Amino acid sequence: MCLFCDIIEGKIPSSKVYENDKILCFNDINPVAPVHVLVVPKKHFDDIRDMAAAEDGVEYMGEVIKAISEVAKIKGLDAGFRVINNCGEDGGQTVMHAHYHVIGGVKLTEKMI
Ligand code: AMP
Ligand code: ZN
């Protein structure tokens, strides 16, 4: 069982921001900024390494960046935003279905890098 697969299948509700046949984007349940959207491939990949190893992973990654751009447009993030991917245990990933956090709506100051 995977939480995000259940959300994609509609078994668990989500607050949808954007969707196409390959990607679902929904509001994070625990936002860290005024805009905090998760961009999630509709196909299950464990993480970015799993995407890289899969035959269609690069295709999905292309769809991810297009969806990020759509989310930024929908949410009016014209002044910019941040994209975060937590990968694996040391990266702080808690949901083991690859996803990308789009954070913005405020001038982001806390930078790790
Ligand atoms: P990560 O820690 O990078 O794996 O990110 C997982 C994210 O999923 C966290 O920011 C959580 O707040 C978010 N999350 C967990 N459950 C839900 C849910 N049911 N709907 C929306 N976001 C969720
Ligand atoms: Zn999944």
PDB file of C-alpha atoms and ligand atoms in Angstrom:
ATOM      1  CA  MET A   1       0.000   0.000   0.000  1.00  0.00           C
ATOM      2  CA  CYS A   2       1.249   3.496  -0.854  1.00  0.00           C
ATOM      3  CA  LEU A   3      -0.408   6.687   0.395  1.00  0.00           C
ATOM      4  CA  PHE A   4       0.115   8.629  -2.827  1.00  0.00           C
ATOM      5  CA  CYS A   5      -1.074   5.717  -5.001  1.00  0.00           C
ATOM      6  CA  ASP A   6      -4.270   5.737  -2.895  1.00  0.00           C
ATOM      7  CA  ILE A   7      -4.628   9.500  -3.449  1.00  0.00           C
ATOM      8  CA  ILE A   8      -4.044   9.061  -7.207  1.00  0.00           C
ATOM      9  CA  GLU A   9      -6.705   6.326  -7.299  1.00  0.00           C
ATOM     10  CA  GLY A  10      -9.119   8.585  -5.390  1.00  0.00           C
ATOM     11  CA  LYS A  11      -9.316   6.264  -2.367  1.00  0.00           C
ATOM     12  CA  ILE A  12      -8.017   9.087  -0.186  1.00  0.00           C
ATOM     13  CA  PRO A  13      -9.200  12.654  -0.906  1.00  0.00           C
ATOM     14  CA  SER A  14      -6.810  15.423  -1.880  1.00  0.00           C
ATOM     15  CA  SER A  15      -7.025  19.101  -2.708  1.00  0.00           C
ATOM     16  CA  LYS A  16      -6.210  18.985  -6.426  1.00  0.00           C
ATOM     17  CA  VAL A  17      -4.368  21.876  -8.073  1.00  0.00           C
ATOM     18  CA  TYR A  18      -3.550  20.414 -11.508  1.00  0.00           C
ATOM     19  CA  GLU A  19      -3.814  17.037 -13.221  1.00  0.00           C
ATOM     20  CA  ASN A  20      -3.058  15.415 -16.546  1.00  0.00           C
ATOM     21  CA  ASP A  21      -2.792  11.781 -17.617  1.00  0.00           C
ATOM     22  CA  LYS A  22       0.696  11.357 -16.099  1.00  0.00           C
ATOM     23  CA  ILE A  23       0.830  13.746 -13.128  1.00  0.00           C
ATOM     24  CA  LEU A  24      -1.325  14.732 -10.127  1.00  0.00           C
ATOM     25  CA  CYS A  25      -0.604  17.942  -8.198  1.00  0.00           C
ATOM     26  CA  PHE A  26      -2.299  18.590  -4.857  1.00  0.00           C
ATOM     27  CA  ASN A  27      -1.880  20.807  -1.814  1.00  0.00           C
ATOM     28  CA  ASP A  28       0.378  19.450   0.929  1.00  0.00           C
ATOM     29  CA  ILE A  29      -1.652  18.626   4.041  1.00  0.00           C
ATOM     30  CA  ASN A  30       0.990  20.297   6.218  1.00  0.00           C
ATOM     31  CA  PRO A  31       2.082  23.389   4.260  1.00  0.00           C
ATOM     32  CA  VAL A  32       5.352  25.127   5.111  1.00  0.00           C
ATOM     33  CA  ALA A  33       4.562  28.214   2.989  1.00  0.00           C
ATOM     34  CA  PRO A  34       1.445  29.956   1.585  1.00  0.00           C
ATOM     35  CA  VAL A  35       1.838  27.767  -1.516  1.00  0.00           C
ATOM     36  CA  HIS A  36       2.975  24.176  -0.960  1.00  0.00           C
ATOM     37  CA  VAL A  37       1.969  21.810  -3.730  1.00  0.00           C
ATOM     38  CA  LEU A  38       3.115  18.219  -4.274  1.00  0.00           C
ATOM     39  CA  VAL A  39       3.814  17.214  -7.877  1.00  0.00           C
ATOM     40  CA  VAL A  40       3.387  13.451  -8.091  1.00  0.00           C
ATOM     41  CA  PRO A  41       3.851  11.046 -11.026  1.00  0.00           C
ATOM     42  CA  LYS A  42       0.727   8.904 -11.406  1.00  0.00           C
ATOM     43  CA  LYS A  43       2.983   5.877 -11.885  1.00  0.00           C
ATOM     44  CA  HIS A  44       4.579   4.589  -8.683  1.00  0.00           C
ATOM     45  CA  PHE A  45       8.326   5.186  -8.447  1.00  0.00           C
ATOM     46  CA  ASP A  46       9.931   4.794  -5.018  1.00  0.00           C
ATOM     47  CA  ASP A  47      12.176   7.809  -5.456  1.00  0.00           C
ATOM     48  CA  ILE A  48      14.293   9.739  -7.969  1.00  0.00           C
ATOM     49  CA  ARG A  49      16.739   6.804  -8.306  1.00  0.00           C
ATOM     50  CA  ASP A  50      13.886   4.483  -9.171  1.00  0.00           C
ATOM     51  CA  MET A  51      12.707   7.005 -11.786  1.00  0.00           C
ATOM     52  CA  ALA A  52      16.199   7.167 -13.295  1.00  0.00           C
ATOM     53  CA  ALA A  53      16.352   3.369 -13.565  1.00  0.00           C
ATOM     54  CA  ALA A  54      12.917   2.951 -15.139  1.00  0.00           C
ATOM     55  CA  GLU A  55      12.470   2.887 -18.904  1.00  0.00           C
ATOM     56  CA  ASP A  56       9.843   5.642 -18.769  1.00  0.00           C
ATOM     57  CA  GLY A  57      11.371   7.563 -15.850  1.00  0.00           C
ATOM     58  CA  VAL A  58      12.845  10.331 -17.994  1.00  0.00           C
ATOM     59  CA  GLU A  59       9.522  10.753 -19.775  1.00  0.00           C
ATOM     60  CA  TYR A  60       7.803  11.152 -16.415  1.00  0.00           C
ATOM     61  CA  MET A  61      10.498  13.582 -15.257  1.00  0.00           C
ATOM     62  CA  GLY A  62       9.770  15.730 -18.316  1.00  0.00           C
ATOM     63  CA  GLU A  63       6.104  15.706 -17.337  1.00  0.00           C
ATOM     64  CA  VAL A  64       7.098  16.663 -13.777  1.00  0.00           C
ATOM     65  CA  ILE A  65       8.860  19.856 -14.886  1.00  0.00           C
ATOM     66  CA  LYS A  66       5.949  20.790 -17.155  1.00  0.00           C
ATOM     67  CA  ALA A  67       3.517  20.232 -14.272  1.00  0.00           C
ATOM     68  CA  ILE A  68       5.702  22.321 -11.940  1.00  0.00           C
ATOM     69  CA  SER A  69       5.485  25.145 -14.461  1.00  0.00           C
ATOM     70  CA  GLU A  70       1.677  24.773 -14.689  1.00  0.00           C
ATOM     71  CA  VAL A  71       1.367  24.841 -10.881  1.00  0.00           C
ATOM     72  CA  ALA A  72       3.506  27.991 -10.730  1.00  0.00           C
ATOM     73  CA  LYS A  73       1.212  29.625 -13.309  1.00  0.00           C
ATOM     74  CA  ILE A  74      -1.996  28.535 -11.550  1.00  0.00           C
ATOM     75  CA  LYS A  75      -0.722  29.740  -8.175  1.00  0.00           C
ATOM     76  CA  GLY A  76       0.653  33.024  -9.567  1.00  0.00           C
ATOM     77  CA  LEU A  77       4.231  32.351  -8.516  1.00  0.00           C
ATOM     78  CA  ASP A  78       5.585  34.815 -11.080  1.00  0.00           C
ATOM     79  CA  ALA A  79       8.274  36.068  -8.711  1.00  0.00           C
ATOM     80  CA  GLY A  80       9.688  32.575  -8.246  1.00  0.00           C
ATOM     81  CA  PHE A  81       9.445  29.508  -6.087  1.00  0.00           C
ATOM     82  CA  ARG A  82      11.465  26.569  -4.787  1.00  0.00           C
ATOM     83  CA  VAL A  83      11.327  22.910  -5.817  1.00  0.00           C
ATOM     84  CA  ILE A  84      12.417  20.287  -3.288  1.00  0.00           C
ATOM     85  CA  ASN A  85      12.842  16.537  -3.629  1.00  0.00           C
ATOM     86  CA  ASN A  86      13.626  14.583  -0.486  1.00  0.00           C
ATOM     87  CA  CYS A  87      15.228  11.292  -1.533  1.00  0.00           C
ATOM     88  CA  GLY A  88      15.583   8.300   0.763  1.00  0.00           C
ATOM     89  CA  GLU A  89      16.071   8.061   4.494  1.00  0.00           C
ATOM     90  CA  ASP A  90      18.947  10.516   4.819  1.00  0.00           C
ATOM     91  CA  GLY A  91      17.161  12.943   2.464  1.00  0.00           C
ATOM     92  CA  GLY A  92      14.184  13.020   4.829  1.00  0.00           C
ATOM     93  CA  GLN A  93      11.710  11.324   2.478  1.00  0.00           C
ATOM     94  CA  THR A  94       8.657  10.146   4.421  1.00  0.00           C
ATOM     95  CA  VAL A  95       6.332   9.037   1.607  1.00  0.00           C
ATOM     96  CA  MET A  96       8.117   6.490  -0.565  1.00  0.00           C
ATOM     97  CA  HIS A  97       6.455   7.525  -3.833  1.00  0.00           C
ATOM     98  CA  ALA A  98       8.616  10.022  -5.764  1.00  0.00           C
ATOM     99  CA  HIS A  99       7.277  13.575  -5.505  1.00  0.00           C
ATOM    100  CA  TYR A 100       8.407  17.180  -5.789  1.00  0.00           C
ATOM    101  CA  HIS A 101       7.471  19.958  -3.388  1.00  0.00           C
ATOM    102  CA  VAL A 102       6.678  23.331  -5.011  1.00  0.00           C
ATOM    103  CA  ILE A 103       6.942  25.996  -2.332  1.00  0.00           C
ATOM    104  CA  GLY A 104       6.295  29.698  -2.672  1.00  0.00           C
ATOM    105  CA  GLY A 105       3.891  32.581  -2.265  1.00  0.00           C
ATOM    106  CA  VAL A 106       6.370  34.365  -0.019  1.00  0.00           C
ATOM    107  CA  LYS A 107       9.998  35.431  -0.316  1.00  0.00           C
ATOM    108  CA  LEU A 108      11.829  32.319   0.836  1.00  0.00           C
ATOM    109  CA  THR A 109      14.813  33.080   3.018  1.00  0.00           C
ATOM    110  CA  GLU A 110      15.762  29.866   4.793  1.00  0.00           C
ATOM    111  CA  LYS A 111      18.293  28.376   2.424  1.00  0.00           C
ATOM    112  CA  MET A 112      20.316  25.243   3.029  1.00  0.00           C
ATOM    113  CA  ILE A 113      22.255  25.827  -0.162  1.00  0.00           C
TER     114      ILE A 113
HETATM  115  P1  AMP B   1       8.403  13.930   2.049  1.00  0.00           P
HETATM  116  O1  AMP B   1       8.678  14.134   3.507  1.00  0.00           O
HETATM  117  O2  AMP B   1       9.319  14.682   1.133  1.00  0.00           O
HETATM  118  O3  AMP B   1       8.290  12.467   1.697  1.00  0.00           O
HETATM  119  O4  AMP B   1       6.989  14.586   1.777  1.00  0.00           O
HETATM  120  C1  AMP B   1       5.787  13.982   2.101  1.00  0.00           C
HETATM  121  C2  AMP B   1       4.780  15.088   2.204  1.00  0.00           C
HETATM  122  O5  AMP B   1       3.484  14.522   2.090  1.00  0.00           O
HETATM  123  C3  AMP B   1       4.823  15.871   3.520  1.00  0.00           C
HETATM  124  O6  AMP B   1       5.099  17.245   3.250  1.00  0.00           O
HETATM  125  C4  AMP B   1       3.403  15.664   4.097  1.00  0.00           C
HETATM  126  O7  AMP B   1       2.906  16.820   4.732  1.00  0.00           O
HETATM  127  C5  AMP B   1       2.604  15.301   2.855  1.00  0.00           C
HETATM  128  N1  AMP B   1       1.399  14.522   3.085  1.00  0.00           N
HETATM  129  C6  AMP B   1       1.278  13.417   3.862  1.00  0.00           C
HETATM  130  N2  AMP B   1       0.017  12.933   3.788  1.00  0.00           N
HETATM  131  C7  AMP B   1      -0.667  13.752   2.954  1.00  0.00           C
HETATM  132  C8  AMP B   1      -2.013  13.784   2.476  1.00  0.00           C
HETATM  133  N3  AMP B   1      -2.923  12.870   2.833  1.00  0.00           N
HETATM  134  N4  AMP B   1      -2.365  14.786   1.622  1.00  0.00           N
HETATM  135  C9  AMP B   1      -1.463  15.717   1.256  1.00  0.00           C
HETATM  136  N5  AMP B   1      -0.180  15.731   1.663  1.00  0.00           N
HETATM  137  C10 AMP B   1       0.217  14.769   2.498  1.00  0.00           C
HETATM  138 ZN    ZN B   2       2.773   4.911  -4.854  1.00  0.00          ZN
END
